[in-house]
Short mmCIF file of C-alpha atoms in Angstrom, two decimals:
data_model
loop_
_atom_site.label_atom_id
_atom_site.label_comp_id
_atom_site.label_asym_id
_atom_site.label_seq_id
_atom_site.Cartn_x
_atom_site.Cartn_y
_atom_site.Cartn_z
CA MET A 878 129.50 92.01 76.33
CA ASP A 879 128.42 90.93 79.99
CA ARG A 880 124.58 90.38 80.04
CA GLU A 881 124.00 91.82 83.51
CA LYS A 882 126.24 94.85 82.67
CA LYS A 883 124.26 95.17 79.42
CA LYS A 884 120.97 95.25 81.36
CA VAL A 885 122.52 98.16 83.38
CA ASP A 886 123.34 100.06 80.12
CA ILE A 887 119.94 99.52 78.66
CA GLU A 888 118.23 100.81 81.80
CA ILE A 889 120.34 104.03 81.71
CA LEU A 890 119.37 104.67 77.96
CA ILE A 891 115.68 103.83 78.54
CA GLU A 892 115.71 106.04 81.52
CA LYS A 893 117.21 109.11 79.22
CA ALA A 894 114.64 108.46 76.63
CA LEU A 895 111.77 108.47 79.42
CA GLU A 896 113.10 111.73 81.09
CA LYS A 897 112.14 113.72 77.81
CA LYS A 898 108.43 112.31 77.59
CA LYS A 899 105.10 113.51 79.27
CA PHE A 900 104.17 110.04 79.92
CA GLN A 901 106.54 106.90 81.03
CA PHE A 902 106.36 105.38 77.62
CA VAL A 903 108.56 106.03 74.44
CA ARG A 904 108.59 104.31 70.95
CA LEU A 905 111.35 101.84 70.57
CA SER A 906 112.19 103.32 67.20
CA GLU A 907 112.41 106.94 69.02
CA LEU A 908 114.43 105.44 71.56
CA VAL A 909 116.92 103.88 69.31
CA LYS A 910 117.08 107.27 67.20
CA GLY A 911 118.38 109.08 70.18
CA LEU A 912 121.45 106.81 70.71
CA THR A 913 124.80 107.85 70.23
CA GLU A 914 127.21 105.91 67.87
CA GLU A 915 128.88 104.48 70.94
CA ASP A 916 125.73 103.29 72.13
CA ARG A 917 124.60 101.69 69.01
CA GLN A 918 128.17 99.75 68.87
CA GLY A 919 127.60 98.58 72.33
CA LEU A 920 124.24 97.07 71.37
CA GLY A 921 125.40 95.93 67.95
CA LEU A 922 122.88 98.21 66.15
CA ALA A 923 123.41 99.06 62.80
CA LYS A 924 121.95 102.42 61.59
CA SER A 925 119.47 100.64 59.30
CA ALA A 926 118.54 98.22 61.83
CA THR A 927 114.97 96.43 61.47
CA LEU A 928 112.37 96.88 64.42
CA ASP A 929 113.09 93.25 65.21
CA ALA A 930 116.80 93.75 65.45
CA MET A 931 116.07 96.73 67.78
CA LYS A 932 113.85 94.61 69.93
CA LYS A 933 116.59 91.77 70.01
CA ALA A 934 119.17 94.40 71.16
CA PHE A 935 117.36 95.61 73.99
CA SER A 936 115.87 92.19 75.13
CA PRO A 937 115.40 91.03 77.72
CA LEU A 938 114.28 94.42 79.22
CA PRO A 939 115.30 95.14 82.80
CA PRO A 940 112.35 93.86 85.00
CA ARG A 941 110.59 97.31 85.44
CA TYR A 942 109.90 97.68 81.77
CA GLN A 943 107.80 96.03 79.39
CA TYR A 944 106.95 96.32 75.64
CA SER A 945 103.70 97.23 74.10
CA ARG A 946 102.60 96.74 70.57
CA PHE A 947 100.35 99.46 69.14
CA GLY A 948 99.70 99.59 65.16
CA ASN A 949 102.95 99.23 63.60
CA SER A 950 105.25 100.11 66.40
CA ASP A 951 106.81 98.73 69.68
CA PHE A 952 106.78 100.93 72.71
CA VAL A 953 108.63 100.65 76.18
CA PHE A 954 106.74 100.97 79.26
CA GLY A 955 108.44 102.51 82.07
CA ALA A 956 105.81 101.70 84.66
CA PRO A 957 102.79 98.80 84.82
CA PRO A 958 100.08 99.62 82.46
CA ALA A 959 97.66 100.37 84.85
CA ASP A 960 99.42 103.10 86.52
CA LEU A 961 100.16 104.88 83.06
CA VAL A 962 96.71 104.34 82.03
CA LEU A 963 95.49 105.92 85.26
CA GLU A 964 97.97 108.91 84.95
CA TYR A 965 96.69 109.22 81.46
CA VAL A 966 93.18 109.62 82.00
CA THR A 967 93.82 111.96 84.84
CA PHE A 968 95.67 114.33 82.58
CA TYR A 969 92.98 113.99 79.63
CA LYS A 970 89.96 113.64 82.36
CA GLY A 971 86.64 113.89 80.44
CA LYS A 972 87.74 111.85 77.25
CA THR A 973 85.58 108.93 75.80
CA PHE A 974 87.45 105.46 75.90
CA ASP A 975 87.97 105.67 71.77
CA GLN A 976 89.33 108.97 72.34
CA LEU A 977 91.84 107.93 75.05
CA ASN A 978 92.90 104.71 73.09
CA ALA A 979 93.48 106.48 70.01
CA LYS A 980 96.98 107.70 71.07
CA PHE A 981 97.93 105.57 74.12
CA PRO A 982 100.09 102.74 72.98
CA LEU A 983 98.19 99.68 74.08
CA ALA A 984 96.20 97.44 71.96
CA LYS A 985 92.47 98.22 72.19
CA GLU A 986 91.40 94.81 73.73
CA ARG A 987 94.39 95.23 76.37
CA PHE A 988 93.67 98.88 77.12
CA ALA A 989 89.61 97.83 77.78
CA GLU A 990 90.84 95.37 80.43
CA VAL A 991 93.07 97.70 82.04
CA VAL A 992 90.28 100.07 81.96
CA ASN A 993 87.66 97.89 83.45
CA GLN A 994 90.20 97.10 86.38
CA LEU A 995 90.68 100.57 87.19
CA LEU A 996 86.88 100.99 87.16
CA GLU A 997 86.35 97.84 89.31
CA GLU A 998 88.99 99.20 91.74
CA GLY A 999 87.13 102.68 92.04
CA LEU A 1000 90.19 104.51 90.67
CA LEU A 1001 88.35 105.56 87.77
CA LYS A 1002 84.52 106.61 87.22
CA ALA A 1003 82.65 106.87 84.20
CA ARG A 1004 79.78 109.59 83.22
CA LEU A 1005 77.72 109.54 80.40
CA LYS A 1006 77.87 112.03 77.97
CA LYS A 1007 75.09 113.56 75.75
CA THR A 1008 76.13 111.99 72.91
CA PHE A 1009 75.81 108.59 74.81
CA LYS A 1010 79.20 107.83 74.98
CA PHE A 1011 80.97 107.34 78.48
CA GLU A 1012 83.71 109.69 79.43
CA LEU A 1013 86.31 108.66 81.78
CA HIS A 1014 87.57 110.58 84.84
CA PRO A 1015 89.79 110.02 87.82
CA SER A 1016 88.10 109.05 90.91
CA GLY A 1017 90.53 110.46 93.40
CA LYS A 1018 91.07 107.27 95.06
CA LYS A 1019 94.62 106.63 95.84
CA LYS A 1020 95.89 103.42 94.38
CA ASP A 1021 95.91 100.46 96.51
CA ALA A 1022 99.44 99.09 97.44
CA LEU A 1023 100.67 95.91 95.39
CA GLU A 1024 100.72 94.06 98.74
CA GLN A 1025 96.97 93.80 99.19
CA SER A 1026 96.95 91.00 96.00
CA THR A 1027 97.17 90.62 92.54
CA VAL A 1028 94.08 88.59 92.42
CA PRO A 1029 90.77 90.34 92.95
CA GLY A 1030 88.94 89.25 95.81
CA ALA A 1031 89.89 88.50 99.93
CA PRO A 1032 93.23 87.12 100.62
CA VAL A 1033 93.57 83.30 100.06
CA GLU A 1034 94.16 80.80 102.53
CA THR A 1035 97.18 78.66 101.45
CA ASP A 1036 99.06 76.05 103.71
CA ILE A 1037 103.14 76.28 103.82
CA ASP A 1038 104.87 73.85 106.22
CA GLY A 1039 101.72 72.87 107.81
CA THR A 1040 100.60 76.51 109.03
CA THR A 1041 97.64 77.85 107.47
CA ALA A 1042 97.20 81.68 107.16
CA ALA A 1043 95.28 84.16 105.38
CA LEU A 1044 97.92 86.11 103.25
CA SER A 1045 97.95 88.17 100.15
CA ASP A 1046 99.49 86.46 96.90
CA ILE A 1047 102.45 88.56 97.28
CA GLU A 1048 103.04 87.85 100.83
CA LEU A 1049 102.60 83.75 100.04
CA PHE A 1050 105.36 84.47 97.10
CA LYS A 1051 107.80 86.12 99.44
CA LEU A 1052 107.16 83.55 102.31
CA ALA A 1053 108.04 80.53 99.67
CA TYR A 1054 111.15 82.65 98.44
CA ASP A 1055 112.40 83.01 101.87
CA GLU A 1056 111.70 79.46 102.92
CA THR A 1057 113.31 78.23 99.68
CA GLY A 1058 116.04 80.13 99.54
CA LYS A 1059 117.31 80.35 103.28
CA GLY A 1060 118.93 83.56 103.10
CA ALA A 1061 120.73 83.07 99.74
CA ASN A 1062 121.18 86.06 97.33
CA TYR A 1063 119.20 84.32 94.58
CA VAL A 1064 116.60 81.54 94.49
CA PHE A 1065 115.66 79.21 91.72
CA ILE A 1066 112.41 80.26 90.04
CA HIS A 1067 111.37 76.36 89.76
CA GLN A 1068 111.95 75.78 93.52
CA VAL A 1069 109.46 78.48 94.49
CA ARG A 1070 107.14 77.53 91.71
CA HIS A 1071 107.03 73.92 93.00
CA ARG A 1072 106.72 75.29 96.91
CA LEU A 1073 103.90 77.19 96.14
CA ASN A 1074 102.04 74.52 93.67
CA TRP A 1075 99.90 77.42 92.24
CA PRO A 1076 98.14 76.92 88.82
CA ARG A 1077 100.98 78.14 86.06
CA ALA A 1078 99.11 81.43 84.96
CA ARG A 1079 98.70 82.35 88.55
CA PHE A 1080 102.29 82.02 89.33
CA ASP A 1081 103.65 83.64 86.11
CA ASN A 1082 101.35 86.50 86.42
CA LEU A 1083 102.31 87.40 89.83
CA LEU A 1084 106.00 86.92 89.16
CA LEU A 1085 105.79 89.28 86.02
CA LYS A 1086 104.20 91.95 88.19
CA LEU A 1087 106.87 91.52 90.83
CA MET A 1088 109.44 91.82 88.13
CA VAL A 1089 107.79 95.12 86.45
CA GLU A 1090 107.31 96.80 89.94
CA GLY A 1091 110.91 96.12 90.87
CA TYR A 1092 110.22 93.72 93.62
CA VAL A 1093 112.39 91.09 92.37
CA ALA A 1094 115.21 90.84 89.90
CA ALA A 1095 115.19 88.11 87.15
CA HIS A 1096 118.24 86.46 85.92
CA PRO A 1097 118.86 84.49 83.06
CA GLY A 1098 121.40 82.17 84.38
CA ASN A 1099 122.32 78.67 82.95
CA PRO A 1100 119.50 76.41 81.65
CA GLY A 1101 122.41 73.87 80.83
CA ALA A 1102 122.95 73.06 84.55
CA LEU A 1103 119.01 72.35 85.21
CA GLY A 1104 116.91 69.21 84.06
CA ALA A 1105 114.46 69.52 81.44
CA ASP A 1106 111.43 69.93 84.07
CA GLU A 1107 113.46 72.47 85.99
CA VAL A 1108 113.92 74.62 82.58
CA ARG A 1109 110.17 74.16 82.13
CA ASP A 1110 109.21 75.39 85.59
CA SER A 1111 111.56 78.48 85.61
CA PHE A 1112 109.92 81.55 83.48
CA GLN A 1113 109.88 82.41 79.90
CA ASP A 1114 108.43 85.90 79.09
CA GLU A 1115 106.38 86.79 76.06
CA TYR A 1116 109.54 87.30 73.69
CA GLY A 1117 110.98 83.95 74.72
CA ASP A 1118 113.62 85.17 77.13
CA LEU A 1119 114.23 82.36 79.91
CA TYR A 1120 114.89 83.31 83.58
CA ILE A 1121 116.52 80.90 85.86
CA THR A 1122 116.64 82.64 89.22
CA ILE A 1123 115.36 85.74 91.12
CA SER A 1124 116.61 87.90 93.67
CA TRP A 1125 114.21 89.92 96.13
CA ARG A 1126 114.89 93.78 95.72
CA LYS A 1127 112.61 95.57 98.04
CA THR A 1128 110.60 95.13 101.23
CA ILE A 1129 106.85 94.52 101.16
#
C-alpha cells in the first residue's frame, strides 16, 4: 500500500474515533476495536494484534497527531498536549493536580511540565485549598499564537544571508525553508538544519511542534539517495520513523 495514501486513510480513521470523544484523545486499543474488517485488512492487522502491532500499523502518525503512553496503554492525541490539558482543566476546573492527572493520559512528569508551562504563560492559575493542595483553574487568558516563539523569552537575533533581525523561531525556520527551497514543493530537512545551524534539540523540538500543529507535513522519502551525514541530519521521531523532507502547509 502506498505510504502517502496510508497516511490519508489513517487520518480519516483517527478523526472518526475522535469525533465520538469528549476530548481529543483516544486509547489506541479502542481506536483499533472500532475498525471495520476492511480497515483492519488495509492496515494488515489481525483481530488478535498486540499493542506493538497496532502501533506499527498506525505509524508514522500524520503530523498533527502524536502518541502518549499512560499506564499500560497508548493513546493518540489529536492536538498538542498543552491545548488538551488547558481544555481538560477548563472543563474540570477546581480539581487538584493529582485529581486531574489520574485520568488524563499523560505521564505524571510530562503532565507536570505542561501544567507548569501553562502557569508560566498565564493560561492557568493555582489556588490553595483548605486541604493545602493546589487546585487549578483556567485564567481566561487566550492562548498565544504559535508564531510568538516556541522558546521562552524574547525573540532571538539570528543572521541569515548577512541580515540580522529579531524574529521568532518559527519565522526564522520559515525563512530558512523559503531560502533553501526557492519555491519548491518540498525541502530537505537536513538543508534547513544546516542553514539554521541551531543546537539539535532546538531544531528538532520546533520541527516536531510544526508537524503537530499542521504547519508542515513531513515525508519519509528515500534515505538511500542521501549520504550518511544527510540522513543523520534529517529527522527521526521517538518511534524511530525517519523523515527526509518537509512541505509548508499553512501561513504564519
